[in-house]
Amino acid sequence: MDVAAAQLKLWREHPAQMVRDLFDAEPDTWQEEVLEAFPHQQKLAMKASKGPGKLQPKSMIVETPCGPRRWGDITVGDFLFGEDGAPTRVTAVFDNGDMPLYEVFFDDGTSTYAGSDHLWKVRGAAERVRKCAVPYDRSTRNEEVWSVLTTSQIIGRGVRNHNGRWAGRQFEIPRHGPVRFPKIIQPLDAYVLGVWLGDGTAASGQYTSIDLDIAAEIRRRGYEVGPLIDAKTGTIYGLAGELRRLGLLGLNSHERFVPKTYRYASIEQRSDILAGLMDTDGTIDADGSMEFAVTSRRLLLDLMWLVRSLGGVAVERQIKKGW
């Protein structure tokens, strides 16, 4: 084995030594522990550790593969979601005591908390401008220019990009993949429930729609659909009993919600209930964006949660009365 190959083998087996050799830096105890663990377990999550800057308040509720958990209750061996949405085991927990936090807001109306050393993968406006200034090249059109900055560095560079009278956000973060909850047994098909939540009759298994494609899809999923009444109301047989057990039967449009068993479900099951909702009360614009009109705020929040859990972006808009 030549010298170069031997050096690469050493670095692969001991990444901490690679940091020393290439960057002339000495990892602290915690950093060396993480680096040395990486070749053997490449999916790691560290909670509240000073090294990767995952400082967050203990009282914050986070989504995990086992449902919502309090951040301060996460222990070694628990699972969180990785960047790709897959479950990732927590291998270390560090308590940093009382430290200042920032509340970080995003353009979809969501927010989170982070410490000054929290690491963010970002793409800035200046980098996008430089990228657009070069001649168009099909071979590199999907290339993304990203960097990693701390919260303090982002604040120092300016959160807003001022362009005359307009001030736009200076940085963007990458979208995550859909989070992966396990598939579970559900009393009703998820698509069928989505249709009823969108256009169902409160006291029965009937739904109001003239879309024959919806009826065909319900039949394809193993349900019997009665003939349309008054050319617009159909009945899904055997639905009322299951709706009652789910606590949904009798709820009017402004009272409806997505049961927990349909939110913390597999990607396919969450996609199905979202499709049922959108097929009834959703629309799609020419630019590909979609809208969902609803009177139940609880159902609205559930739908936005579903979209975000699948890696999408959901923004709430209120329609003024009389418009």
Tab-separated table of C-alpha atoms in Angstrom:
chain	number	residue	atom	x	y	z
A	1	MET	CA	0.000	0.000	0.000
A	2	ASP	CA	1.490	3.372	-1.028
A	3	VAL	CA	1.771	6.323	1.362
A	4	ALA	CA	-1.269	8.182	-0.006
A	5	ALA	CA	-3.529	5.133	0.269
A	6	ALA	CA	-2.297	4.447	3.795
A	7	GLN	CA	-2.995	8.063	4.772
A	8	LEU	CA	-6.547	7.906	3.368
A	9	LYS	CA	-7.167	4.630	5.202
A	10	LEU	CA	-5.999	6.212	8.452
A	11	TRP	CA	-8.247	9.240	7.960
A	12	ARG	CA	-11.248	7.058	7.151
A	13	GLU	CA	-10.786	5.007	10.302
A	14	HIS	CA	-9.894	8.038	12.474
A	15	PRO	CA	-11.604	11.238	11.199
A	16	ALA	CA	-10.349	13.172	14.241
A	17	GLN	CA	-6.776	12.661	12.979
A	18	MET	CA	-7.839	13.972	9.566
A	19	VAL	CA	-9.002	17.197	11.251
A	20	ARG	CA	-5.620	17.530	12.967
A	21	ASP	CA	-3.646	16.883	9.783
A	22	LEU	CA	-5.685	18.951	7.318
A	23	PHE	CA	-6.924	21.837	9.449
A	24	ASP	CA	-4.217	22.012	12.126
A	25	ALA	CA	-6.984	21.981	14.741
A	26	GLU	CA	-7.365	19.960	17.921
A	27	PRO	CA	-10.923	18.631	18.461
A	28	ASP	CA	-12.208	18.847	22.006
A	29	THR	CA	-13.275	15.670	23.828
A	30	TRP	CA	-16.879	15.836	22.647
A	31	GLN	CA	-15.929	16.584	19.021
A	32	GLU	CA	-13.443	13.726	18.916
A	33	GLU	CA	-16.075	11.339	20.290
A	34	VAL	CA	-18.468	12.297	17.485
A	35	LEU	CA	-15.809	12.150	14.773
A	36	GLU	CA	-14.585	8.734	15.851
A	37	ALA	CA	-18.161	7.384	15.968
A	38	PHE	CA	-18.988	8.549	12.434
A	39	PRO	CA	-17.278	5.747	10.414
A	40	HIS	CA	-19.258	3.147	12.367
A	41	GLN	CA	-22.600	4.936	12.657
A	42	GLN	CA	-23.144	7.555	9.983
A	43	LYS	CA	-26.591	8.685	11.157
A	44	LEU	CA	-26.082	10.574	14.404
A	45	ALA	CA	-28.107	13.076	16.402
A	46	MET	CA	-26.715	15.065	19.304
A	47	LYS	CA	-28.989	16.945	21.669
A	48	ALA	CA	-28.075	20.314	23.236
A	49	SER	CA	-24.406	19.796	22.633
A	50	LYS	CA	-22.000	22.708	22.381
A	51	GLY	CA	-20.095	21.206	19.477
A	52	PRO	CA	-22.773	21.115	16.720
A	53	GLY	CA	-24.796	23.929	18.291
A	54	LYS	CA	-28.108	22.156	18.864
A	55	LEU	CA	-29.028	24.425	21.759
A	56	GLN	CA	-32.802	24.543	22.266
A	57	PRO	CA	-35.115	25.119	25.266
A	58	LYS	CA	-35.998	22.063	27.310
A	59	SER	CA	-39.675	23.031	27.268
A	60	MET	CA	-39.925	22.979	23.466
A	61	ILE	CA	-42.106	20.228	21.966
A	62	VAL	CA	-40.521	18.447	19.007
A	63	GLU	CA	-41.877	15.829	16.638
A	64	THR	CA	-40.200	12.433	16.920
A	65	PRO	CA	-40.847	9.024	15.283
A	66	CYS	CA	-42.795	8.176	18.468
A	67	GLY	CA	-44.871	11.362	18.436
A	68	PRO	CA	-44.435	14.767	20.123
A	69	ARG	CA	-41.839	14.886	22.897
A	70	ARG	CA	-40.512	17.556	25.229
A	71	TRP	CA	-36.937	18.412	24.204
A	72	GLY	CA	-35.702	18.176	27.782
A	73	ASP	CA	-37.045	14.611	28.043
A	74	ILE	CA	-35.018	13.266	25.089
A	75	THR	CA	-32.417	10.754	26.298
A	76	VAL	CA	-29.675	8.636	24.759
A	77	GLY	CA	-31.231	5.868	22.665
A	78	ASP	CA	-34.305	7.890	21.684
A	79	PHE	CA	-34.969	8.699	18.037
A	80	LEU	CA	-35.301	12.045	16.290
A	81	PHE	CA	-35.718	12.799	12.589
A	82	GLY	CA	-32.653	13.339	10.413
A	83	GLU	CA	-32.418	15.779	7.497
A	84	ASP	CA	-33.744	13.095	5.136
A	85	GLY	CA	-36.756	12.409	7.373
A	86	ALA	CA	-35.484	9.029	8.557
A	87	PRO	CA	-35.326	8.114	12.277
A	88	THR	CA	-31.929	8.951	13.793
A	89	ARG	CA	-30.741	7.645	17.165
A	90	VAL	CA	-29.565	10.086	19.826
A	91	THR	CA	-26.083	9.054	20.973
A	92	ALA	CA	-25.246	11.817	23.458
A	93	VAL	CA	-27.010	14.440	25.577
A	94	PHE	CA	-25.361	17.527	27.076
A	95	ASP	CA	-26.906	20.097	29.416
A	96	ASN	CA	-25.544	23.601	28.790
A	97	GLY	CA	-27.472	25.223	31.626
A	98	ASP	CA	-28.993	28.693	31.267
A	99	MET	CA	-27.994	30.357	27.985
A	100	PRO	CA	-29.559	33.027	25.742
A	101	LEU	CA	-31.727	31.895	22.832
A	102	TYR	CA	-33.000	33.448	19.608
A	103	GLU	CA	-36.451	32.915	18.142
A	104	VAL	CA	-36.027	32.364	14.396
A	105	PHE	CA	-38.970	33.065	12.069
A	106	PHE	CA	-39.502	31.629	8.586
A	107	ASP	CA	-41.564	32.988	5.707
A	108	ASP	CA	-44.262	30.314	6.064
A	109	GLY	CA	-45.179	31.651	9.507
A	110	THR	CA	-43.365	28.965	11.524
A	111	SER	CA	-40.593	29.611	14.032
A	112	THR	CA	-38.131	27.806	16.259
A	113	TYR	CA	-35.528	28.583	18.913
A	114	ALA	CA	-31.774	28.324	18.528
A	115	GLY	CA	-28.594	29.302	20.344
A	116	SER	CA	-25.970	31.679	18.975
A	117	ASP	CA	-23.749	28.744	17.889
A	118	HIS	CA	-26.513	26.766	16.203
A	119	LEU	CA	-25.369	25.644	12.751
A	120	TRP	CA	-27.605	26.450	9.762
A	121	LYS	CA	-27.204	25.223	6.199
A	122	VAL	CA	-28.117	28.337	4.213
A	123	ARG	CA	-27.992	29.889	0.786
A	124	GLY	CA	-27.694	33.658	0.718
A	125	ALA	CA	-28.986	36.236	-1.746
A	126	ALA	CA	-25.465	37.231	-2.796
A	127	GLU	CA	-24.611	33.647	-3.703
A	128	ARG	CA	-27.788	33.351	-5.789
A	129	VAL	CA	-26.933	36.573	-7.636
A	130	ARG	CA	-23.428	35.309	-8.430
A	131	LYS	CA	-24.847	32.028	-9.639
A	132	CYS	CA	-27.347	33.745	-11.951
A	133	ALA	CA	-24.640	36.042	-13.359
A	134	VAL	CA	-22.677	33.220	-15.013
A	135	PRO	CA	-23.653	31.966	-18.504
A	136	TYR	CA	-26.442	29.400	-18.503
A	137	ASP	CA	-25.111	25.867	-18.481
A	138	ARG	CA	-27.552	22.956	-18.579
A	139	SER	CA	-25.024	20.646	-16.937
A	140	THR	CA	-24.950	22.813	-13.783
A	141	ARG	CA	-28.496	24.235	-13.704
A	142	ASN	CA	-29.394	22.174	-10.614
A	143	GLU	CA	-26.210	23.027	-8.726
A	144	GLU	CA	-26.914	24.620	-5.359
A	145	VAL	CA	-24.597	27.007	-3.537
A	146	TRP	CA	-24.908	26.354	0.185
A	147	SER	CA	-22.810	27.166	3.215
A	148	VAL	CA	-22.979	26.532	6.965
A	149	LEU	CA	-23.275	29.529	9.286
A	150	THR	CA	-24.001	29.981	12.966
A	151	THR	CA	-26.938	32.041	14.203
A	152	SER	CA	-24.502	34.784	15.237
A	153	GLN	CA	-22.894	34.856	11.780
A	154	ILE	CA	-26.289	35.172	10.089
A	155	ILE	CA	-27.248	38.053	12.382
A	156	GLY	CA	-23.886	39.711	11.701
A	157	ARG	CA	-24.391	39.529	7.940
A	158	GLY	CA	-27.933	40.860	8.206
A	159	VAL	CA	-31.184	38.921	8.143
A	160	ARG	CA	-32.701	41.286	5.561
A	161	ASN	CA	-31.336	42.134	2.129
A	162	HIS	CA	-32.145	45.793	1.454
A	163	ASN	CA	-32.785	46.711	-2.166
A	164	GLY	CA	-34.031	50.276	-2.280
A	165	ARG	CA	-37.374	50.456	-0.488
A	166	TRP	CA	-37.791	46.652	-0.482
A	167	ALA	CA	-36.200	44.469	2.189
A	168	GLY	CA	-36.255	40.755	1.417
A	169	ARG	CA	-34.969	37.871	3.486
A	170	GLN	CA	-31.246	37.414	3.054
A	171	PHE	CA	-31.034	33.656	3.590
A	172	GLU	CA	-32.953	30.505	2.788
A	173	ILE	CA	-32.627	27.009	4.251
A	174	PRO	CA	-33.107	23.734	2.329
A	175	ARG	CA	-36.396	21.901	2.488
A	176	HIS	CA	-36.365	18.548	4.283
A	177	GLY	CA	-37.675	15.270	2.971
A	178	PRO	CA	-40.929	13.753	4.267
A	179	VAL	CA	-40.623	12.445	7.816
A	180	ARG	CA	-41.056	8.703	8.130
A	181	PHE	CA	-43.609	7.550	10.654
A	182	PRO	CA	-44.465	3.831	10.588
A	183	LYS	CA	-47.514	2.566	8.730
A	184	ILE	CA	-50.383	1.845	11.118
A	185	ILE	CA	-53.741	0.107	10.974
A	186	GLN	CA	-56.510	2.662	10.426
A	187	PRO	CA	-60.265	2.044	10.828
A	188	LEU	CA	-61.056	3.889	7.572
A	189	ASP	CA	-59.092	4.282	4.371
A	190	ALA	CA	-57.194	7.567	4.624
A	191	TYR	CA	-58.342	8.915	1.239
A	192	VAL	CA	-61.978	8.139	1.999
A	193	LEU	CA	-61.748	9.893	5.357
A	194	GLY	CA	-60.192	12.906	3.642
A	195	VAL	CA	-63.133	13.084	1.233
A	196	TRP	CA	-65.632	12.978	4.108
A	197	LEU	CA	-63.735	15.605	6.107
A	198	GLY	CA	-63.819	17.879	3.086
A	199	ASP	CA	-67.355	17.334	1.776
A	200	GLY	CA	-69.058	14.920	4.176
A	201	THR	CA	-72.525	15.245	5.684
A	202	ALA	CA	-72.374	15.700	9.462
A	203	ALA	CA	-74.846	13.021	10.514
A	204	SER	CA	-74.070	10.261	7.994
A	205	GLY	CA	-71.583	8.715	5.592
A	206	GLN	CA	-72.818	10.867	2.726
A	207	TYR	CA	-70.665	13.373	0.885
A	208	THR	CA	-71.498	16.169	-1.525
A	209	SER	CA	-69.682	16.091	-4.861
A	210	ILE	CA	-70.468	15.803	-8.567
A	211	ASP	CA	-66.951	14.553	-9.330
A	212	LEU	CA	-67.308	11.021	-10.675
A	213	ASP	CA	-63.540	10.465	-10.373
A	214	ILE	CA	-63.829	10.746	-6.578
A	215	ALA	CA	-66.539	8.071	-6.507
A	216	ALA	CA	-64.418	5.833	-8.756
A	217	GLU	CA	-61.406	6.231	-6.443
A	218	ILE	CA	-63.505	5.389	-3.377
A	219	ARG	CA	-64.749	2.219	-5.107
A	220	ARG	CA	-61.184	1.316	-6.097
A	221	ARG	CA	-60.311	1.367	-2.400
A	222	GLY	CA	-62.935	-1.277	-1.636
A	223	TYR	CA	-65.947	0.824	-0.582
A	224	GLU	CA	-69.450	0.688	-2.030
A	225	VAL	CA	-70.748	4.041	-3.191
A	226	GLY	CA	-74.481	4.545	-3.632
A	227	PRO	CA	-75.977	6.418	-6.589
A	228	LEU	CA	-75.837	10.190	-6.512
A	229	ILE	CA	-78.833	11.844	-4.847
A	230	ASP	CA	-80.040	15.063	-6.479
A	231	ALA	CA	-77.105	14.695	-8.879
A	232	LYS	CA	-74.585	15.774	-6.222
A	233	THR	CA	-74.825	13.764	-2.979
A	234	GLY	CA	-73.367	10.259	-2.733
A	235	THR	CA	-73.330	7.730	0.106
A	236	ILE	CA	-70.332	5.649	1.174
A	237	TYR	CA	-71.826	2.558	2.799
A	238	GLY	CA	-70.438	1.421	6.161
A	239	LEU	CA	-68.850	4.756	6.980
A	240	ALA	CA	-71.060	6.114	9.758
A	241	GLY	CA	-70.037	3.587	12.417
A	242	GLU	CA	-66.317	4.181	11.924
A	243	LEU	CA	-66.825	7.947	11.904
A	244	ARG	CA	-68.610	7.645	15.231
A	245	ARG	CA	-65.747	5.644	16.736
A	246	LEU	CA	-63.286	8.286	15.536
A	247	GLY	CA	-65.317	11.003	17.250
A	248	LEU	CA	-66.177	12.688	13.940
A	249	LEU	CA	-69.811	11.796	13.259
A	250	GLY	CA	-72.093	14.747	13.940
A	251	LEU	CA	-69.350	17.359	13.571
A	252	ASN	CA	-70.174	20.273	11.311
A	253	SER	CA	-67.653	21.684	8.844
A	254	HIS	CA	-66.208	24.224	11.296
A	255	GLU	CA	-65.639	21.532	13.969
A	256	ARG	CA	-63.727	18.888	12.014
A	257	PHE	CA	-60.152	17.695	12.472
A	258	VAL	CA	-57.721	14.973	11.377
A	259	PRO	CA	-57.499	12.236	14.045
A	260	LYS	CA	-54.078	11.516	15.500
A	261	THR	CA	-53.958	8.046	13.913
A	262	TYR	CA	-54.094	9.711	10.493
A	263	ARG	CA	-51.408	12.301	11.215
A	264	TYR	CA	-48.783	10.036	12.797
A	265	ALA	CA	-48.938	7.518	9.970
A	266	SER	CA	-46.823	6.477	6.997
A	267	ILE	CA	-45.940	8.790	4.112
A	268	GLU	CA	-48.460	6.988	1.881
A	269	GLN	CA	-51.254	7.231	4.463
A	270	ARG	CA	-50.625	10.937	5.090
A	271	SER	CA	-50.500	11.558	1.329
A	272	ASP	CA	-53.815	9.731	0.921
A	273	ILE	CA	-55.762	11.769	3.471
A	274	LEU	CA	-54.246	14.962	2.072
A	275	ALA	CA	-55.341	13.889	-1.442
A	276	GLY	CA	-58.902	13.287	-0.209
A	277	LEU	CA	-59.037	16.721	1.384
A	278	MET	CA	-57.619	18.452	-1.702
A	279	ASP	CA	-59.911	16.556	-4.110
A	280	THR	CA	-62.930	17.967	-2.298
A	281	ASP	CA	-62.047	21.441	-1.008
A	282	GLY	CA	-58.780	22.145	-2.790
A	283	THR	CA	-57.872	24.000	-5.983
A	284	ILE	CA	-54.699	24.294	-8.048
A	285	ASP	CA	-53.514	27.458	-9.774
A	286	ALA	CA	-51.792	27.802	-13.125
A	287	ASP	CA	-48.412	28.195	-11.420
A	288	GLY	CA	-48.796	24.848	-9.639
A	289	SER	CA	-49.569	26.275	-6.205
A	290	MET	CA	-52.560	24.824	-4.364
A	291	GLU	CA	-55.168	26.294	-2.043
A	292	PHE	CA	-57.511	24.696	0.473
A	293	ALA	CA	-60.619	26.521	1.715
A	294	VAL	CA	-61.857	25.525	5.149
A	295	THR	CA	-63.961	26.928	8.015
A	296	SER	CA	-62.468	24.724	10.754
A	297	ARG	CA	-59.270	26.223	12.126
A	298	ARG	CA	-58.360	22.898	13.706
A	299	LEU	CA	-58.667	21.149	10.333
A	300	LEU	CA	-56.633	23.931	8.719
A	301	LEU	CA	-53.787	23.458	11.211
A	302	ASP	CA	-53.947	19.674	10.734
A	303	LEU	CA	-53.726	20.052	6.950
A	304	MET	CA	-50.769	22.434	7.228
A	305	TRP	CA	-49.086	19.962	9.572
A	306	LEU	CA	-49.618	17.167	7.021
A	307	VAL	CA	-48.149	19.248	4.185
A	308	ARG	CA	-45.083	20.201	6.221
A	309	SER	CA	-44.572	16.632	7.450
A	310	LEU	CA	-44.412	15.574	3.784
A	311	GLY	CA	-41.721	18.153	2.998
A	312	GLY	CA	-44.031	20.820	1.556
A	313	VAL	CA	-44.638	24.464	2.412
A	314	ALA	CA	-47.991	25.610	3.809
A	315	VAL	CA	-48.959	29.217	4.502
A	316	GLU	CA	-52.148	30.381	6.188
A	317	ARG	CA	-54.179	33.166	4.583
A	318	GLN	CA	-57.386	34.657	5.946
A	319	ILE	CA	-60.133	35.727	3.557
A	320	LYS	CA	-61.932	38.885	4.599
A	321	LYS	CA	-65.680	38.647	4.940
A	322	GLY	CA	-67.537	40.018	1.971
A	323	TRP	CA	-64.836	39.159	-0.542
